[in-house]
mmCIF file of C-alpha atoms in Angstrom:
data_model
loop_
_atom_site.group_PDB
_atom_site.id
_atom_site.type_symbol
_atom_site.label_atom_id
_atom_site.label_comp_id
_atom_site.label_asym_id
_atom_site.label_seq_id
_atom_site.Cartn_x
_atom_site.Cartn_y
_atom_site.Cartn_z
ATOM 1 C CA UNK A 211 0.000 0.000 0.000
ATOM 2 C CA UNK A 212 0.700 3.301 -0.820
ATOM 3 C CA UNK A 213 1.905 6.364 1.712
ATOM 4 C CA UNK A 214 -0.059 8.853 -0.309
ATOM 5 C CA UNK A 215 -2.913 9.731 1.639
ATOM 6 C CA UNK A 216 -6.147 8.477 0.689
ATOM 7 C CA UNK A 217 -9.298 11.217 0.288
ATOM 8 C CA UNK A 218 -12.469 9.414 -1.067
ATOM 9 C CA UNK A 219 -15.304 11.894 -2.619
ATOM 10 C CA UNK A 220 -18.450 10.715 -3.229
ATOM 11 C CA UNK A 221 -20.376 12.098 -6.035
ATOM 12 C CA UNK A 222 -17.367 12.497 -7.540
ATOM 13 C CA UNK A 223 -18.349 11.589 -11.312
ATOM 14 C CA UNK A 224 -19.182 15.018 -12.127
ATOM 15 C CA UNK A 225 -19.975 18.522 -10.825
ATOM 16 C CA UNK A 226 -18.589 19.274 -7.657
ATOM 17 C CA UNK A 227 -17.291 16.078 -6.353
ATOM 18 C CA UNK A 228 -15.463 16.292 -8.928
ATOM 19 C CA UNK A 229 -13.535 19.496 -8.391
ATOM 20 C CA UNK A 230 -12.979 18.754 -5.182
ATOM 21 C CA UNK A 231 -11.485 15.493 -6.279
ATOM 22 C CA UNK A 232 -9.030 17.697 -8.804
ATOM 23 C CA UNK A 233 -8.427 20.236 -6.151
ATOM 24 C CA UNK A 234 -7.502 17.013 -3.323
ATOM 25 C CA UNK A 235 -5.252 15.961 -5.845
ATOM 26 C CA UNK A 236 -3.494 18.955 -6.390
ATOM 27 C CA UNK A 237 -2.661 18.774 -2.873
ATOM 28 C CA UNK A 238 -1.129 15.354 -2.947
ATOM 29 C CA UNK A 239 -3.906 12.986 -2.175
ATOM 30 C CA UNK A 240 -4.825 9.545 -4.003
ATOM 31 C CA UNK A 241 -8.431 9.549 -4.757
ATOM 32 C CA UNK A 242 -11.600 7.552 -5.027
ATOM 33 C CA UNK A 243 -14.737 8.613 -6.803
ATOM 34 C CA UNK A 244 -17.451 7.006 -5.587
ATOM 35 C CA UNK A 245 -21.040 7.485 -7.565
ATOM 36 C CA UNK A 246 -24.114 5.576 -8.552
ATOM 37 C CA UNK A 247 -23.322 6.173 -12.363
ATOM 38 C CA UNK A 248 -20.818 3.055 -12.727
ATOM 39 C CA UNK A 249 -19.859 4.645 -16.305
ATOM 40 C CA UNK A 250 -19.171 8.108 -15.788
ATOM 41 C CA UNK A 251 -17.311 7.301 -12.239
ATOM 42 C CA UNK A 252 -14.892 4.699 -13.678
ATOM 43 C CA UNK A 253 -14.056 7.242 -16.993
ATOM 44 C CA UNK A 254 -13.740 10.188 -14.654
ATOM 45 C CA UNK A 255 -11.322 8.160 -12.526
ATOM 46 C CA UNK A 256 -9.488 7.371 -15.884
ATOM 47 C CA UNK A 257 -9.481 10.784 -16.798
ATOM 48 C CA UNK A 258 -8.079 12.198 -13.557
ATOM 49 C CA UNK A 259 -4.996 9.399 -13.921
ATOM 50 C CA UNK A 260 -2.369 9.270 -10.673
ATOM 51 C CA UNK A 261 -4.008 6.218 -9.408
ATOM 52 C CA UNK A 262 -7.450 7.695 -8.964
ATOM 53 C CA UNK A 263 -10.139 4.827 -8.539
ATOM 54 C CA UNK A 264 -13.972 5.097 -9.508
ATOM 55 C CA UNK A 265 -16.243 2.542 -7.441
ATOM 56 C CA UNK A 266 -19.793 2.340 -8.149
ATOM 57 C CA UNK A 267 -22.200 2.936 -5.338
ATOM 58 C CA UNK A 268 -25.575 3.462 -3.883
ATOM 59 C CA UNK A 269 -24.991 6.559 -1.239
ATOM 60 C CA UNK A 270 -28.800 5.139 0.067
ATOM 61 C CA UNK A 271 -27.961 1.619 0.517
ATOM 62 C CA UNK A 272 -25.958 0.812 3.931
ATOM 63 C CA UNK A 273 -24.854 -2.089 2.805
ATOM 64 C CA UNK A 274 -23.113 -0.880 -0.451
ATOM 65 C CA UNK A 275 -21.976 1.940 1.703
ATOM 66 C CA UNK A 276 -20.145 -0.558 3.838
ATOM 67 C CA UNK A 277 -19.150 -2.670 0.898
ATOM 68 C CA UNK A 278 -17.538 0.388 -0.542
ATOM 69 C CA UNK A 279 -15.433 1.373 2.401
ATOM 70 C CA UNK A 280 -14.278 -2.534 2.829
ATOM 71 C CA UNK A 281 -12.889 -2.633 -0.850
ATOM 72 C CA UNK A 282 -10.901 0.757 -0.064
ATOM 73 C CA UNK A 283 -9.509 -0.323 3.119
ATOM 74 C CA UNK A 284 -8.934 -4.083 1.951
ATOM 75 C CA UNK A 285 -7.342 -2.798 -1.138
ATOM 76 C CA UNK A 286 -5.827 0.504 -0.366
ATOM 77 C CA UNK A 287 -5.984 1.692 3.958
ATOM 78 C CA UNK A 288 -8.210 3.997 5.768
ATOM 79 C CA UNK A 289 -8.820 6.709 4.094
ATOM 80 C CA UNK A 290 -7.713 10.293 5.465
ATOM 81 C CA UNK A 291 -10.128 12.563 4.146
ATOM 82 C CA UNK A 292 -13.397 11.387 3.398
ATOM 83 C CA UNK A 293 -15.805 14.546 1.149
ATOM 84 C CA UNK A 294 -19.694 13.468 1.505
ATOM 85 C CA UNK A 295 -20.791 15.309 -1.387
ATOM 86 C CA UNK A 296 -23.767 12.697 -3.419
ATOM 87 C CA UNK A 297 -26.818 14.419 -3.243
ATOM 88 C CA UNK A 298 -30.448 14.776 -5.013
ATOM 89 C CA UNK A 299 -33.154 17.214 -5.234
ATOM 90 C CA UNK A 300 -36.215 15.499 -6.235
ATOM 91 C CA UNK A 301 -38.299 18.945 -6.581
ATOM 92 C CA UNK A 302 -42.497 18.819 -6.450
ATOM 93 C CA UNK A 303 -45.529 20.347 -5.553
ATOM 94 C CA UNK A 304 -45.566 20.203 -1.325
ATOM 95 C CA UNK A 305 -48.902 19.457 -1.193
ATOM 96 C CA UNK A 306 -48.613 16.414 -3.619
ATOM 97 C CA UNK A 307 -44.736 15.731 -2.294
ATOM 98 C CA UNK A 308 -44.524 11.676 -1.649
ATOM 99 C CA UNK A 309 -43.495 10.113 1.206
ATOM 100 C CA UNK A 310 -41.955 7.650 -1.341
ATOM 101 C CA UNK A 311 -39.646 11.004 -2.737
ATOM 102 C CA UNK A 312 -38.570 12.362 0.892
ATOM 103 C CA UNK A 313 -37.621 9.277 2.261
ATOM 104 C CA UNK A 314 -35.606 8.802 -1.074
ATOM 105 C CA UNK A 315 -33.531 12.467 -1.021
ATOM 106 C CA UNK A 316 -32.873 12.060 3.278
ATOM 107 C CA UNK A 317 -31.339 8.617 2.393
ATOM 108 C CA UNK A 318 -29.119 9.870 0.140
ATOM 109 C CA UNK A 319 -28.494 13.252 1.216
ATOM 110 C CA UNK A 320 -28.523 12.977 4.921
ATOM 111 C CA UNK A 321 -28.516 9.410 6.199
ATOM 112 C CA UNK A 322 -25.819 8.508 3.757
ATOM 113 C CA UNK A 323 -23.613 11.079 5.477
ATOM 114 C CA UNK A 324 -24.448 9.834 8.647
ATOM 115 C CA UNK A 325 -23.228 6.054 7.868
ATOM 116 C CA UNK A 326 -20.373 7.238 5.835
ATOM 117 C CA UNK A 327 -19.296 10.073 8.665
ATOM 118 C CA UNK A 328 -19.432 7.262 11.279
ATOM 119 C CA UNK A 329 -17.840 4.711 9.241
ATOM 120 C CA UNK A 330 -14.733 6.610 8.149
ATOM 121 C CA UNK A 331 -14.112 7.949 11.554
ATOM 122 C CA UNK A 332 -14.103 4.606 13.465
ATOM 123 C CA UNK A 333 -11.288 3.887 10.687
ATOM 124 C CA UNK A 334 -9.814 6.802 11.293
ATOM 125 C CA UNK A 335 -9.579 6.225 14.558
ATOM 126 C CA UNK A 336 -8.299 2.324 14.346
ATOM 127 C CA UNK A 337 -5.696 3.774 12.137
ATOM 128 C CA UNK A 338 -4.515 6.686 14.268
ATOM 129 C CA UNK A 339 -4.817 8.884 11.722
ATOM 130 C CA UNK A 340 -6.200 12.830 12.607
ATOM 131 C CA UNK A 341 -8.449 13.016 9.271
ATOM 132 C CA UNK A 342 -11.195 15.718 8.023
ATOM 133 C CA UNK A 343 -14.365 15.160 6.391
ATOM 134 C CA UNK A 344 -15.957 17.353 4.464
ATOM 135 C CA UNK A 345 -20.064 17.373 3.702
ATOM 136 C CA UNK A 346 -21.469 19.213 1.038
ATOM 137 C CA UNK A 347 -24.666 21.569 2.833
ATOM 138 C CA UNK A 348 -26.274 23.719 0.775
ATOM 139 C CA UNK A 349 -27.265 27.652 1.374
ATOM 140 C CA UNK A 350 -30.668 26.004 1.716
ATOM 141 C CA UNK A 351 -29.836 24.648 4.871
ATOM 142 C CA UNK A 352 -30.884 28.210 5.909
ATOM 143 C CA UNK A 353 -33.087 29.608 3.084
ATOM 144 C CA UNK A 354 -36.026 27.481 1.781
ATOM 145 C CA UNK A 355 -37.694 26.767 -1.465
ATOM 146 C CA UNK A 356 -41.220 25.339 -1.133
ATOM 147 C CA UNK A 357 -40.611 23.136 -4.406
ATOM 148 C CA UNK A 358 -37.869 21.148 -2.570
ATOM 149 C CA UNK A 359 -39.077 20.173 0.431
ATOM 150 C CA UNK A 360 -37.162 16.929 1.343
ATOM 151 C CA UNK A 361 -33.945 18.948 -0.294
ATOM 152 C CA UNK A 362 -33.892 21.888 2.477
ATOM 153 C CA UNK A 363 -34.499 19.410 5.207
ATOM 154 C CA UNK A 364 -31.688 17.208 4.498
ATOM 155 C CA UNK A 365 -29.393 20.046 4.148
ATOM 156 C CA UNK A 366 -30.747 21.630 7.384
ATOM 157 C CA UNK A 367 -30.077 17.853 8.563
ATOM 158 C CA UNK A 368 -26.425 17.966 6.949
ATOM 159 C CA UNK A 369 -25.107 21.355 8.911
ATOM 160 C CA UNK A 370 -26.269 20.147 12.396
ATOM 161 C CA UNK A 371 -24.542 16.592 11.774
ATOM 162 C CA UNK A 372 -21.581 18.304 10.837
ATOM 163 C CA UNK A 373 -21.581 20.151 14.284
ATOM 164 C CA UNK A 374 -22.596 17.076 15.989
ATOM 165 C CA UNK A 375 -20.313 14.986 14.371
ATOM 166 C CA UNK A 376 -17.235 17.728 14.989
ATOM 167 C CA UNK A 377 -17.684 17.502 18.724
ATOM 168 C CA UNK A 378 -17.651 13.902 19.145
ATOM 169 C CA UNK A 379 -14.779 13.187 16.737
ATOM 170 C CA UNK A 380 -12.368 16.452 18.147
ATOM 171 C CA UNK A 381 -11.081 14.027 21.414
ATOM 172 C CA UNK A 382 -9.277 12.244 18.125
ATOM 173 C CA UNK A 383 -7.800 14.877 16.261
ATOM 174 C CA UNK A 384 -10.788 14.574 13.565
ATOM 175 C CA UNK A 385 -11.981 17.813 11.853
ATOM 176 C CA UNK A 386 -15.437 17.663 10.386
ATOM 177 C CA UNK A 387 -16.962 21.041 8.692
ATOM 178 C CA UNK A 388 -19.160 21.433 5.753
ATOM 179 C CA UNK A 389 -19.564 23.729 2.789
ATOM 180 C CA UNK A 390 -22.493 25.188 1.670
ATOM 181 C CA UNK A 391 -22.729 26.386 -2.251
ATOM 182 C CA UNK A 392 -25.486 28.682 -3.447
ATOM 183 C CA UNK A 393 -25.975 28.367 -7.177
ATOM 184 C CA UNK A 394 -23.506 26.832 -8.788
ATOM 185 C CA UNK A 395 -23.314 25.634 -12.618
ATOM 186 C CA UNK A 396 -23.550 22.050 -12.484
ATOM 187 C CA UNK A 397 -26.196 19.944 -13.493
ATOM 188 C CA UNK A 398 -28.820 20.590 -10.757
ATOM 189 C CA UNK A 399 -28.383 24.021 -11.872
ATOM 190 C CA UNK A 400 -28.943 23.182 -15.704
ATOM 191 C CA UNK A 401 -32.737 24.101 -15.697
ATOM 192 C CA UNK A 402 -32.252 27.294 -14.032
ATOM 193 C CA UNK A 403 -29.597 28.071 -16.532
ATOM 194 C CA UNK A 404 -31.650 27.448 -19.437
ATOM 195 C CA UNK A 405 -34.457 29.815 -18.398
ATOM 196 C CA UNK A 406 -33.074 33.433 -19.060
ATOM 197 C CA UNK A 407 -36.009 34.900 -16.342
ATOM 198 C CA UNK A 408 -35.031 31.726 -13.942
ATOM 199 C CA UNK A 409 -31.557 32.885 -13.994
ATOM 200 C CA UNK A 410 -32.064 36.277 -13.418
ATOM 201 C CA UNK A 411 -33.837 36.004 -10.489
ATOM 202 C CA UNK A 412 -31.078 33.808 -9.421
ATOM 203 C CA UNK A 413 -28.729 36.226 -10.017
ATOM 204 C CA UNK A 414 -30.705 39.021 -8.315
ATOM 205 C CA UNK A 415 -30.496 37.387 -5.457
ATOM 206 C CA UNK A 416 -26.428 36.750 -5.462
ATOM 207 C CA UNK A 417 -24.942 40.469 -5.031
ATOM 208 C CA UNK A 418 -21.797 39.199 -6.814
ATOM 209 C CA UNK A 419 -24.179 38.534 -10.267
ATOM 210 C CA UNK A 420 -22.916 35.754 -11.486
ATOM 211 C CA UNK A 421 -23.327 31.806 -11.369
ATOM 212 C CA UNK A 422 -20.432 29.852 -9.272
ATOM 213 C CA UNK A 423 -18.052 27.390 -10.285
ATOM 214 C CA UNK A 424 -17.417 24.195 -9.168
ATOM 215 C CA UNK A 425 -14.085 24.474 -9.642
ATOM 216 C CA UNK A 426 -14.421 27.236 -6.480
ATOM 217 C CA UNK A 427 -16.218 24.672 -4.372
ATOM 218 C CA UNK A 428 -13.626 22.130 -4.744
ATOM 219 C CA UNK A 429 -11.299 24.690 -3.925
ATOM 220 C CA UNK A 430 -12.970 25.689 -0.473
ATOM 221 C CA UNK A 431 -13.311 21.525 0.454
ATOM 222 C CA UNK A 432 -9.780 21.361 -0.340
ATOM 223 C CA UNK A 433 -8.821 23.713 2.005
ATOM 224 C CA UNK A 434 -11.106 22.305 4.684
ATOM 225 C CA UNK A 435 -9.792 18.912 4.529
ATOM 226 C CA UNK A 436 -5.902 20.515 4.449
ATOM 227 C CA UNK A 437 -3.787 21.965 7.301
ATOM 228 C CA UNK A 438 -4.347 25.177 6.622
ATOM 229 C CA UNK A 439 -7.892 24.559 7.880
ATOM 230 C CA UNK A 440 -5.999 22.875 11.203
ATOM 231 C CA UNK A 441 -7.692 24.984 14.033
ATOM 232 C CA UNK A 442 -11.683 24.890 11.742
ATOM 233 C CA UNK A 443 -14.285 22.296 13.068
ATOM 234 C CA UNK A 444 -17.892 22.327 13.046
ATOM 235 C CA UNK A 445 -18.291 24.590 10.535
ATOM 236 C CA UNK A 446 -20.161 25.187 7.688
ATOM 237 C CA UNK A 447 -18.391 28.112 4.684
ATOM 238 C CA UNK A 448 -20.900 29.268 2.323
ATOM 239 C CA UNK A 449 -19.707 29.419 -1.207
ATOM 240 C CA UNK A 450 -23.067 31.776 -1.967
ATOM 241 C CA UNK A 451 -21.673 35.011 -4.248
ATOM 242 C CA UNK A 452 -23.131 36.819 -0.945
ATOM 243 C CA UNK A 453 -26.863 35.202 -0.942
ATOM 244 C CA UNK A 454 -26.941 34.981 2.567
ATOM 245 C CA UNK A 455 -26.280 38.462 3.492
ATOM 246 C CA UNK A 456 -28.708 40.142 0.887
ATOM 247 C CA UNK A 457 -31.827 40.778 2.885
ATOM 248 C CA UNK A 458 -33.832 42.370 -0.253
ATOM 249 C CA UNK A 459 -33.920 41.805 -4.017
ATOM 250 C CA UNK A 460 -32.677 44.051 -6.536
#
């Protein structure tokens, strides 16, 4: 086994698990992609080259969420940094939202985190090694949109598990803080993009006018999960273009 440490993303075919996989590279780690699209995480992997590794899975399933950190640490070693970024949105009518659809998104978007969170530290911790984890919140963890109900409440879900999750792991040297991107130009974002009036009320709403990156997402989790983010737990950075602090629209 390698000495390079080990950062698995998941989400990390596309979007911003992806950047954040680019950016943890850049900074010297070996990385795994984990993503329910089996095709697009094994070519991204390719793409990325240095020994990256794409594994399919389920972020709602326990059990392929335990199968997948068994193959990494049977194959590879605990891994250091550990970014919980796979997420849906399922958007509908409140009134007519399913049970069926909000059981689905806090699976994947909240529960997920939970298992993975708990399951990385405890290897962290066999391993002696003083990791970070990184979850992927949202700006609606604080502002809500009636069309995604299930959304806002795992994200709400994600930024107090974060803070939860920082306080029990700090005895063992374990960071865990969370980022929270406004709108960002990635594929959850494509619809919005597409409708000129969608967009500009997006972009009424973010005082620095223009759509994010994901490259400057990635960015912001790489620096979480790094030493220069040594003395940072429990927090969540929002990556917003100044949402949060606009209290009227232009």
């Amino acid at each position: 086994m390698s000495d390079q440490p080990i950062a698995l993303v998941t989400g990390g075919a596309q979007g911003i698990g992806l950047a954040a996989a680019q950016a943890l590279k850049a900074d010297g780690h070996r990385i795994v992609l984990a993503d329910i699209n089996a095709d697009k995480v094994r070519s991204s992997a390719d793409e990325m080259g240095g020994g990256t590794v794409g594994l399919p899975c389920d972020m709602s399933g326990p059990a392929q969420i335990a199968a997948l950190f068994d193959t990494i640490e049977e194959q590879m070693g605990a891994v250091s940094v550990l970014v919980n970024n796979a997420g849906v949105a399922m958007p509908g009518d409140f009134l007519d939202y399913s049970l069926e659809d909000f059981n689905k998104v806090i699976s994947i978007n909240l529960t997920g985190v939970f298992l993975a969170t708990q399951r990385a530290a405890k290897a962290m911790i066999d391993a002696g090694i003083e990791g970070a984890i990184v979850n992927t919140s949202s700006i609606n963890a604080q502002l809500a949109i009636p069309a995604i109900p299930a959304y806002c409440a795992s994200k709400g879900g994600v930024q107090q598990l974060t803070k939860v999750a920082a306080l029990a792991l700090a005895k063992h040297n374990i960071r865990v803080n969370a980022v929270g991107p406004g709108s960002i130009d990635t594929a959850m974002m494509a619809g919005v993009n597409a409708n000129p009036a969608a967009l500009e009320t997006a972009l009424s709403r973010t005082p620095l006018r223009r759509v994010g990156e994901a490259r400057e997402v990635g960015d912001v989790i790489a620096f979480l999960a790094s030493k220069k983010a040594s003395y940072i737990t429990g927090e969540t950075i929002y990556i917003d273009g100044g949402r949060l602090g606009l209290n009227y629209t232009c």
